[in-house]
Coordinates of C-alpha atoms and ligand atoms in Angstrom, one line a residue:
M12 CA 0.0 0.0 0.0
P13 CA 1.4 3.4 -0.9
D14 CA 2.1 5.9 1.8
V15 CA 2.1 9.7 1.6
S16 CA 3.3 12.5 3.8
V17 CA 2.9 16.3 3.2
D18 CA 5.8 18.6 4.1
P19 CA 4.8 21.1 6.8
S20 CA 5.3 23.9 4.2
G21 CA 2.7 22.4 1.9
Q22 CA 5.1 23.0 -1.0
F23 CA 5.7 19.2 -1.7
L24 CA 4.7 15.7 -0.6
T25 CA 6.6 12.5 -0.4
L26 CA 4.9 9.4 -1.9
T27 CA 6.4 6.0 -0.8
L28 CA 5.9 3.2 -3.3
P29 CA 7.4 -0.3 -3.4
N30 CA 10.1 1.1 -5.7
G31 CA 11.1 3.9 -3.3
S32 CA 10.1 7.4 -2.2
H33 CA 9.3 10.2 -4.7
R34 CA 8.9 13.8 -3.8
F35 CA 6.5 16.0 -5.9
H36 CA 5.9 19.7 -5.7
A37 CA 2.5 21.2 -5.3
I38 CA 2.7 23.3 -8.5
W39 CA 3.9 20.2 -10.5
L40 CA 1.1 18.1 -9.2
R41 CA -1.6 20.7 -9.8
D42 CA -0.2 21.4 -13.3
N43 CA -0.4 17.6 -14.1
A44 CA -3.8 17.1 -12.7
Q45 CA -5.8 14.6 -14.9
D46 CA -9.3 15.9 -14.0
P47 CA -11.5 16.9 -16.9
E48 CA -11.4 20.6 -16.0
T49 CA -7.6 20.6 -16.3
R50 CA -7.1 18.1 -19.1
S51 CA -9.4 17.1 -22.0
T52 CA -10.7 13.5 -21.6
G53 CA -10.8 13.3 -25.4
N54 CA -7.3 14.2 -26.7
G55 CA -5.5 14.5 -23.3
Q56 CA -4.5 18.1 -24.0
K57 CA -4.2 20.6 -21.2
R58 CA -7.2 23.0 -21.0
I59 CA -5.7 25.6 -18.6
T60 CA -2.6 27.8 -18.7
L61 CA -0.1 27.9 -15.9
G62 CA -1.4 31.4 -15.2
A63 CA -4.7 29.9 -14.1
I64 CA -3.0 28.1 -11.2
P65 CA -2.3 30.4 -8.2
S66 CA 1.4 30.9 -7.7
D67 CA 1.0 30.5 -3.9
I68 CA -0.5 27.0 -4.3
V69 CA 0.1 24.6 -1.5
I70 CA -1.0 21.1 -0.6
D71 CA -3.6 21.3 2.2
D72 CA -4.1 17.5 2.6
A73 CA -3.1 14.3 0.8
N74 CA -4.1 10.7 1.5
I75 CA -4.4 7.3 -0.1
T76 CA -8.1 6.4 -0.7
D77 CA -9.6 2.9 -0.5
D78 CA -9.2 2.5 -4.3
G79 CA -5.4 3.0 -4.0
K80 CA -5.5 6.5 -5.5
L81 CA -3.6 9.5 -4.1
T82 CA -6.1 12.3 -3.4
I83 CA -4.8 15.8 -2.9
R84 CA -6.5 19.0 -1.7
F85 CA -4.9 22.2 -3.0
L86 CA -5.3 25.6 -1.5
P87 CA -6.2 28.4 -2.2
E88 CA -8.3 26.8 -4.9
A89 CA -9.8 24.3 -2.5
K90 CA -9.6 21.8 -5.4
N91 CA -9.4 18.0 -4.9
V92 CA -7.5 16.0 -7.5
S93 CA -6.8 12.2 -7.6
F94 CA -3.7 10.6 -9.1
D95 CA -2.8 7.1 -10.0
P96 CA 0.3 6.2 -8.0
V97 CA 1.6 4.1 -10.9
W98 CA 1.4 7.2 -13.2
L99 CA 3.3 9.2 -10.6
S100 CA 5.9 6.5 -10.3
Q101 CA 6.4 6.5 -14.1
N102 CA 6.7 10.2 -14.1
S103 CA 8.9 10.7 -11.1
Y104 CA 11.6 13.4 -11.3
D105 CA 13.1 13.0 -7.8
R106 CA 16.5 11.7 -8.8
Q107 CA 20.0 13.0 -9.0
G108 CA 20.7 15.1 -12.1
T109 CA 23.5 13.9 -14.4
N110 CA 26.4 16.2 -15.2
T111 CA 27.7 13.8 -17.8
R112 CA 28.0 15.4 -21.2
G113 CA 27.1 13.0 -23.9
W114 CA 24.7 10.8 -22.0
L115 CA 22.2 8.8 -24.0
N116 CA 18.5 8.3 -24.0
P117 CA 17.9 4.8 -22.5
D118 CA 16.3 3.7 -25.8
V119 CA 19.6 4.2 -27.7
Q120 CA 22.0 1.3 -28.0
L121 CA 25.5 2.0 -29.4
W122 CA 27.0 -0.4 -31.9
D123 CA 30.1 -1.0 -34.0
A124 CA 31.3 -3.7 -36.4
K125 CA 32.0 -6.2 -33.6
S126 CA 28.7 -5.8 -31.7
M127 CA 26.5 -5.6 -34.9
P128 CA 27.5 -8.6 -37.1
A129 CA 24.5 -8.0 -39.4
A130 CA 22.1 -5.2 -40.1
P131 CA 18.7 -5.5 -38.4
C132 CA 16.2 -6.5 -41.2
A133 CA 12.6 -7.2 -41.8
D134 CA 10.4 -8.5 -44.6
Y135 CA 8.2 -5.8 -46.2
T136 CA 5.2 -8.0 -46.6
E137 CA 5.3 -8.9 -43.0
L138 CA 5.7 -5.3 -42.0
K139 CA 2.6 -4.4 -44.0
C140 CA 0.5 -7.1 -42.3
G141 CA 1.5 -7.3 -38.7
S142 CA 1.9 -4.5 -36.1
A143 CA 4.0 -6.8 -33.9
E144 CA 6.6 -7.2 -36.7
L145 CA 6.4 -3.5 -37.5
G146 CA 6.8 -2.5 -33.9
K147 CA 9.9 -4.7 -33.6
W148 CA 11.4 -3.2 -36.8
L149 CA 10.7 0.4 -35.7
G150 CA 12.1 -0.5 -32.3
D151 CA 15.4 -1.4 -34.1
I152 CA 15.5 2.0 -35.8
V153 CA 14.8 3.7 -32.5
R154 CA 17.5 1.6 -30.8
Y155 CA 20.2 1.3 -33.5
G156 CA 19.4 4.2 -35.8
F157 CA 18.9 2.1 -38.9
A158 CA 17.3 -1.1 -40.3
K159 CA 17.1 -2.9 -43.6
I160 CA 14.0 -4.0 -45.3
E161 CA 13.7 -6.8 -47.9
N162 CA 11.1 -8.2 -50.4
S163 CA 9.6 -4.8 -51.3
P164 CA 8.6 -4.3 -54.9
A165 CA 11.6 -3.4 -57.1
E166 CA 9.6 -0.7 -58.8
P167 CA 10.0 3.0 -59.1
G168 CA 8.1 4.8 -56.2
A169 CA 8.0 1.7 -54.0
L170 CA 10.0 3.6 -51.4
F171 CA 6.9 5.6 -50.6
G172 CA 5.2 2.4 -49.5
I173 CA 8.1 2.0 -47.0
V174 CA 7.6 5.6 -45.6
D175 CA 3.8 4.9 -45.4
L176 CA 4.7 2.2 -42.7
F177 CA 5.7 5.0 -40.3
G178 CA 5.2 8.5 -41.4
H179 CA 5.3 11.0 -44.3
V180 CA 7.7 12.0 -47.0
R181 CA 9.6 15.2 -46.3
E182 CA 9.6 17.0 -49.7
T183 CA 12.7 19.1 -50.4
N184 CA 14.1 21.1 -53.4
Y185 CA 15.3 17.7 -54.7
G186 CA 11.6 16.7 -55.0
R187 CA 9.5 14.1 -53.2
H188 CA 12.3 11.7 -53.9
F189 CA 15.7 11.7 -55.6
E190 CA 17.4 9.3 -58.0
V191 CA 20.9 7.9 -57.3
R192 CA 22.6 6.5 -60.4
T193 CA 25.6 7.0 -62.6
E194 CA 25.6 10.2 -64.6
I195 CA 28.2 11.4 -67.1
N196 CA 28.2 15.0 -65.9
P197 CA 27.5 14.7 -62.2
T198 CA 26.3 17.8 -60.4
N199 CA 26.6 15.9 -57.1
L200 CA 29.3 13.4 -56.1
A201 CA 26.6 10.9 -55.1
F202 CA 25.9 10.4 -58.8
T203 CA 29.4 9.1 -59.7
G204 CA 31.1 5.8 -59.2
L205 CA 33.4 7.1 -56.5
G206 CA 33.2 5.9 -53.0
L207 CA 31.8 8.4 -50.5
Q208 CA 33.0 9.1 -46.9
A209 CA 30.3 8.3 -44.4
H210 CA 28.1 11.3 -43.8
T211 CA 24.8 12.5 -42.6
D212 CA 22.6 14.0 -45.3
N213 CA 21.6 17.6 -45.8
P214 CA 23.2 19.2 -42.7
Y215 CA 22.6 22.5 -44.5
R216 CA 18.8 22.2 -43.9
D217 CA 17.2 23.7 -40.9
P218 CA 15.6 21.5 -39.6
V219 CA 17.6 18.6 -41.0
P220 CA 15.5 15.7 -42.3
T221 CA 15.9 13.1 -39.6
V222 CA 15.1 10.0 -41.7
Q223 CA 16.5 8.9 -45.1
V224 CA 15.2 6.0 -47.0
L225 CA 17.3 4.4 -49.8
H226 CA 15.6 1.8 -52.0
C227 CA 17.4 -0.3 -54.6
L228 CA 15.9 -0.9 -58.0
E229 CA 18.9 -2.2 -60.0
S230 CA 22.3 -3.4 -58.9
S231 CA 24.4 -5.2 -61.4
A232 CA 27.6 -3.1 -61.0
A233 CA 30.3 -4.6 -58.9
G234 CA 31.0 -3.0 -55.5
G235 CA 28.8 -0.1 -54.3
E236 CA 28.1 -1.7 -51.0
N237 CA 26.3 0.4 -48.5
M238 CA 27.9 1.2 -45.2
V239 CA 26.7 2.8 -42.0
V240 CA 28.5 4.1 -38.9
D241 CA 26.9 4.9 -35.5
G242 CA 27.6 8.6 -35.2
F243 CA 26.8 8.5 -31.5
A244 CA 29.4 5.8 -30.9
A245 CA 31.9 7.8 -32.9
A246 CA 31.3 11.0 -30.9
L247 CA 31.6 9.1 -27.6
R248 CA 34.8 7.4 -28.8
L249 CA 36.2 10.9 -29.5
K250 CA 35.1 11.9 -26.0
D251 CA 36.9 8.9 -24.4
E252 CA 40.0 9.7 -26.4
N253 CA 40.0 13.5 -25.8
P254 CA 37.2 15.1 -23.9
E255 CA 38.4 18.6 -24.8
W256 CA 38.0 17.8 -28.5
F257 CA 34.5 16.4 -27.9
D258 CA 33.7 19.7 -26.2
L259 CA 35.0 21.8 -29.0
L260 CA 32.8 20.0 -31.6
A261 CA 29.8 20.3 -29.2
D262 CA 30.3 23.9 -28.0
Y263 CA 30.9 25.6 -31.3
C264 CA 28.8 25.7 -34.4
A265 CA 30.0 24.5 -37.8
R266 CA 28.4 26.0 -40.9
F267 CA 27.0 24.0 -43.8
E268 CA 25.8 25.1 -47.2
Y269 CA 24.4 23.8 -50.5
S270 CA 24.0 26.1 -53.4
G271 CA 24.5 23.6 -56.2
E272 CA 21.4 24.6 -58.3
K273 CA 19.8 27.8 -59.5
G274 CA 17.7 29.6 -56.9
V275 CA 18.9 27.5 -54.0
V276 CA 21.2 28.7 -51.1
L277 CA 20.6 26.4 -48.1
T278 CA 22.6 27.3 -45.1
S279 CA 22.7 26.2 -41.5
R280 CA 24.8 27.0 -38.4
R281 CA 24.8 24.0 -36.0
P282 CA 27.4 22.0 -34.1
M283 CA 28.8 18.7 -35.5
I284 CA 28.0 17.1 -32.1
E285 CA 24.7 18.4 -30.7
L286 CA 23.9 18.1 -27.0
A287 CA 20.7 19.0 -25.2
P288 CA 21.1 21.7 -22.5
D289 CA 21.4 18.9 -19.9
G290 CA 24.1 17.1 -21.9
E291 CA 22.1 14.4 -23.7
L292 CA 23.7 13.5 -27.0
I293 CA 20.9 14.3 -29.5
A294 CA 22.5 14.7 -33.0
V295 CA 25.6 14.4 -35.1
R296 CA 26.1 16.3 -38.3
F297 CA 29.1 15.2 -40.4
N298 CA 29.4 15.9 -44.1
N299 CA 32.7 16.9 -45.6
R300 CA 31.1 17.9 -49.0
S301 CA 28.7 20.5 -47.6
C302 CA 30.8 21.9 -44.8
A303 CA 31.1 25.7 -45.4
A304 CA 33.7 28.1 -43.9
I305 CA 33.7 27.6 -40.2
T306 CA 33.7 31.1 -38.7
D307 CA 32.2 30.7 -35.2
V308 CA 35.3 29.2 -33.4
P309 CA 37.6 31.7 -31.7
F310 CA 41.0 32.1 -33.3
E311 CA 42.7 30.6 -30.2
K312 CA 40.7 27.4 -30.5
M313 CA 40.5 27.0 -34.3
A314 CA 43.6 24.8 -34.6
D315 CA 42.3 22.4 -31.9
Y316 CA 38.9 22.5 -33.5
Y317 CA 40.4 21.3 -36.7
A318 CA 42.3 18.6 -34.8
A319 CA 39.1 17.4 -33.3
Y320 CA 37.2 17.5 -36.6
R321 CA 40.1 15.5 -38.2
R322 CA 40.0 12.9 -35.5
L323 CA 36.3 12.5 -35.6
G324 CA 36.7 11.8 -39.4
E325 CA 39.4 9.2 -38.7
I326 CA 37.1 7.5 -36.2
I327 CA 34.3 7.5 -38.7
D328 CA 36.6 6.0 -41.3
D329 CA 37.8 3.3 -39.0
E330 CA 36.5 -0.1 -40.4
A331 CA 36.0 -1.2 -36.8
M332 CA 33.1 1.3 -36.6
E333 CA 31.2 0.3 -39.8
V334 CA 28.5 -2.2 -40.7
T335 CA 28.4 -3.0 -44.4
F336 CA 25.7 -4.6 -46.5
R337 CA 24.7 -4.8 -50.1
L338 CA 21.3 -3.7 -51.3
E339 CA 19.8 -5.9 -53.9
P340 CA 16.8 -4.9 -56.0
G341 CA 13.7 -4.7 -53.7
E342 CA 15.8 -4.0 -50.7
A343 CA 16.1 -0.7 -48.8
F344 CA 17.4 0.8 -45.6
V345 CA 16.0 3.4 -43.3
V346 CA 18.5 5.5 -41.4
N347 CA 18.1 8.0 -38.5
N348 CA 19.9 10.8 -40.3
S349 CA 20.6 12.7 -37.1
R350 CA 22.6 9.8 -35.6
V351 CA 23.8 7.2 -38.2
L352 CA 26.2 8.1 -41.0
H353 CA 25.9 6.3 -44.3
A354 CA 28.2 5.8 -47.2
R355 CA 28.7 3.9 -50.4
K356 CA 31.8 2.0 -51.4
A357 CA 33.2 2.6 -54.8
Y358 CA 31.8 0.6 -57.7
S359 CA 33.1 -0.3 -61.1
G360 CA 30.7 1.6 -63.3
H361 CA 30.1 -1.5 -65.5
G362 CA 26.5 -2.6 -65.3
T363 CA 23.9 -0.4 -63.6
R364 CA 23.1 0.7 -60.1
W365 CA 19.9 2.6 -59.5
L366 CA 18.5 3.6 -56.2
Q367 CA 15.7 6.0 -55.2
G368 CA 15.9 7.9 -52.0
C369 CA 13.6 10.2 -50.0
Y370 CA 13.5 11.9 -46.6
A371 CA 11.1 11.6 -43.8
D372 CA 11.3 12.2 -40.0
M373 CA 12.1 10.3 -36.8
D374 CA 9.0 11.7 -35.0
G375 CA 6.9 9.5 -37.3
V376 CA 9.1 6.5 -36.5
R377 CA 8.8 7.1 -32.8
S378 CA 5.1 8.0 -32.9
T379 CA 4.2 4.7 -34.7
Y380 CA 6.5 2.7 -32.5
H381 CA 5.1 4.1 -29.3
A382 CA 1.5 3.8 -30.5
I383 CA 2.1 0.1 -31.3
Q384 CA 3.8 -0.4 -27.9
R385 CA 0.9 1.4 -26.1
T386 CA -1.7 -0.8 -27.9
F387 CA 0.1 -4.0 -26.8
S388 CA 0.5 -2.8 -23.2
N389 CA -3.3 -1.8 -23.1
E390 CA -4.3 -5.2 -24.5
A391 CA -2.0 -7.0 -22.0
A392 CA -3.7 -5.0 -19.2
E393 CA -7.2 -5.9 -20.3
Ligands
LIG437 FE1 24.0 10.6 -48.5

């Protein structure tokens, strides 16, 4: 049975549950009240602003009722609100803050060549039919930042069917999708037979597209394997080797630009290693081809910044970091473009290699993944 005690100040209470004690402030509890006056029963959205809650709010009384709920009386509103202790336990914030720069969301699992012997993969037909299989595959993208798909139609436009599994296409100046194949007069290095250094796409966009889908239609040329690198693992390896270099790439913005076609000048000013204000590692941007002049690093630090940039590139190029696979016609991969870098090995130019690519966003991946998870946990609870 839960237990509750209110601090004499009325500013907070302590809820004791089997998993420990959790303190909650009066203002936090009132703001998170689940009653229909505070929060819509339909869509769950909040119906009041913070300004509607008195700034001198205190807890007058709190107790555990017979149905196991925590019931609180707030003053000066004289308002009673009930909470599910399980919900409070799941949303507890009473823990030590972390000062670690580069900490990871618990959903994220780092990988390298050794720990990831093969790319996570699922069958397109099964993904279309079963939400359990789709949930597992989306979970792989959330966890590892990429996953393959096989047995999709080897037809132009089939990549849109893959995006339909989890979200919406992000249209750009390249169109709803782009073609990747050999061209005699390339305007972009991706259209030649040269190998490419692992990179994230479009760092010059703001916001950057956070998902890329590449779908293979033809692949008779030798070579041209696809390769991915965990940018979070690379950034944290740099931090292990030299924390000051990690800080330089996180604390100062690089600049990126693309102006390769008429009427387009895309620019952005963002760090190569992006941390949330509390230090969580949230994004990596690395693209040698679209790096513009970096002008936001102080003169005294620029030489070290370049040493850090060079070392991050060396780590990314290290074969111990990469997972390689070959896309056959009807196969595709989906990559979290704010975390995982992708590249293509050189290919011979004899025969053909034709892929179609498009962009989408990770919020769709996470939304569909969490919706499937919630459905399964609700069914399990029924
Ligand atoms: Fe790319």
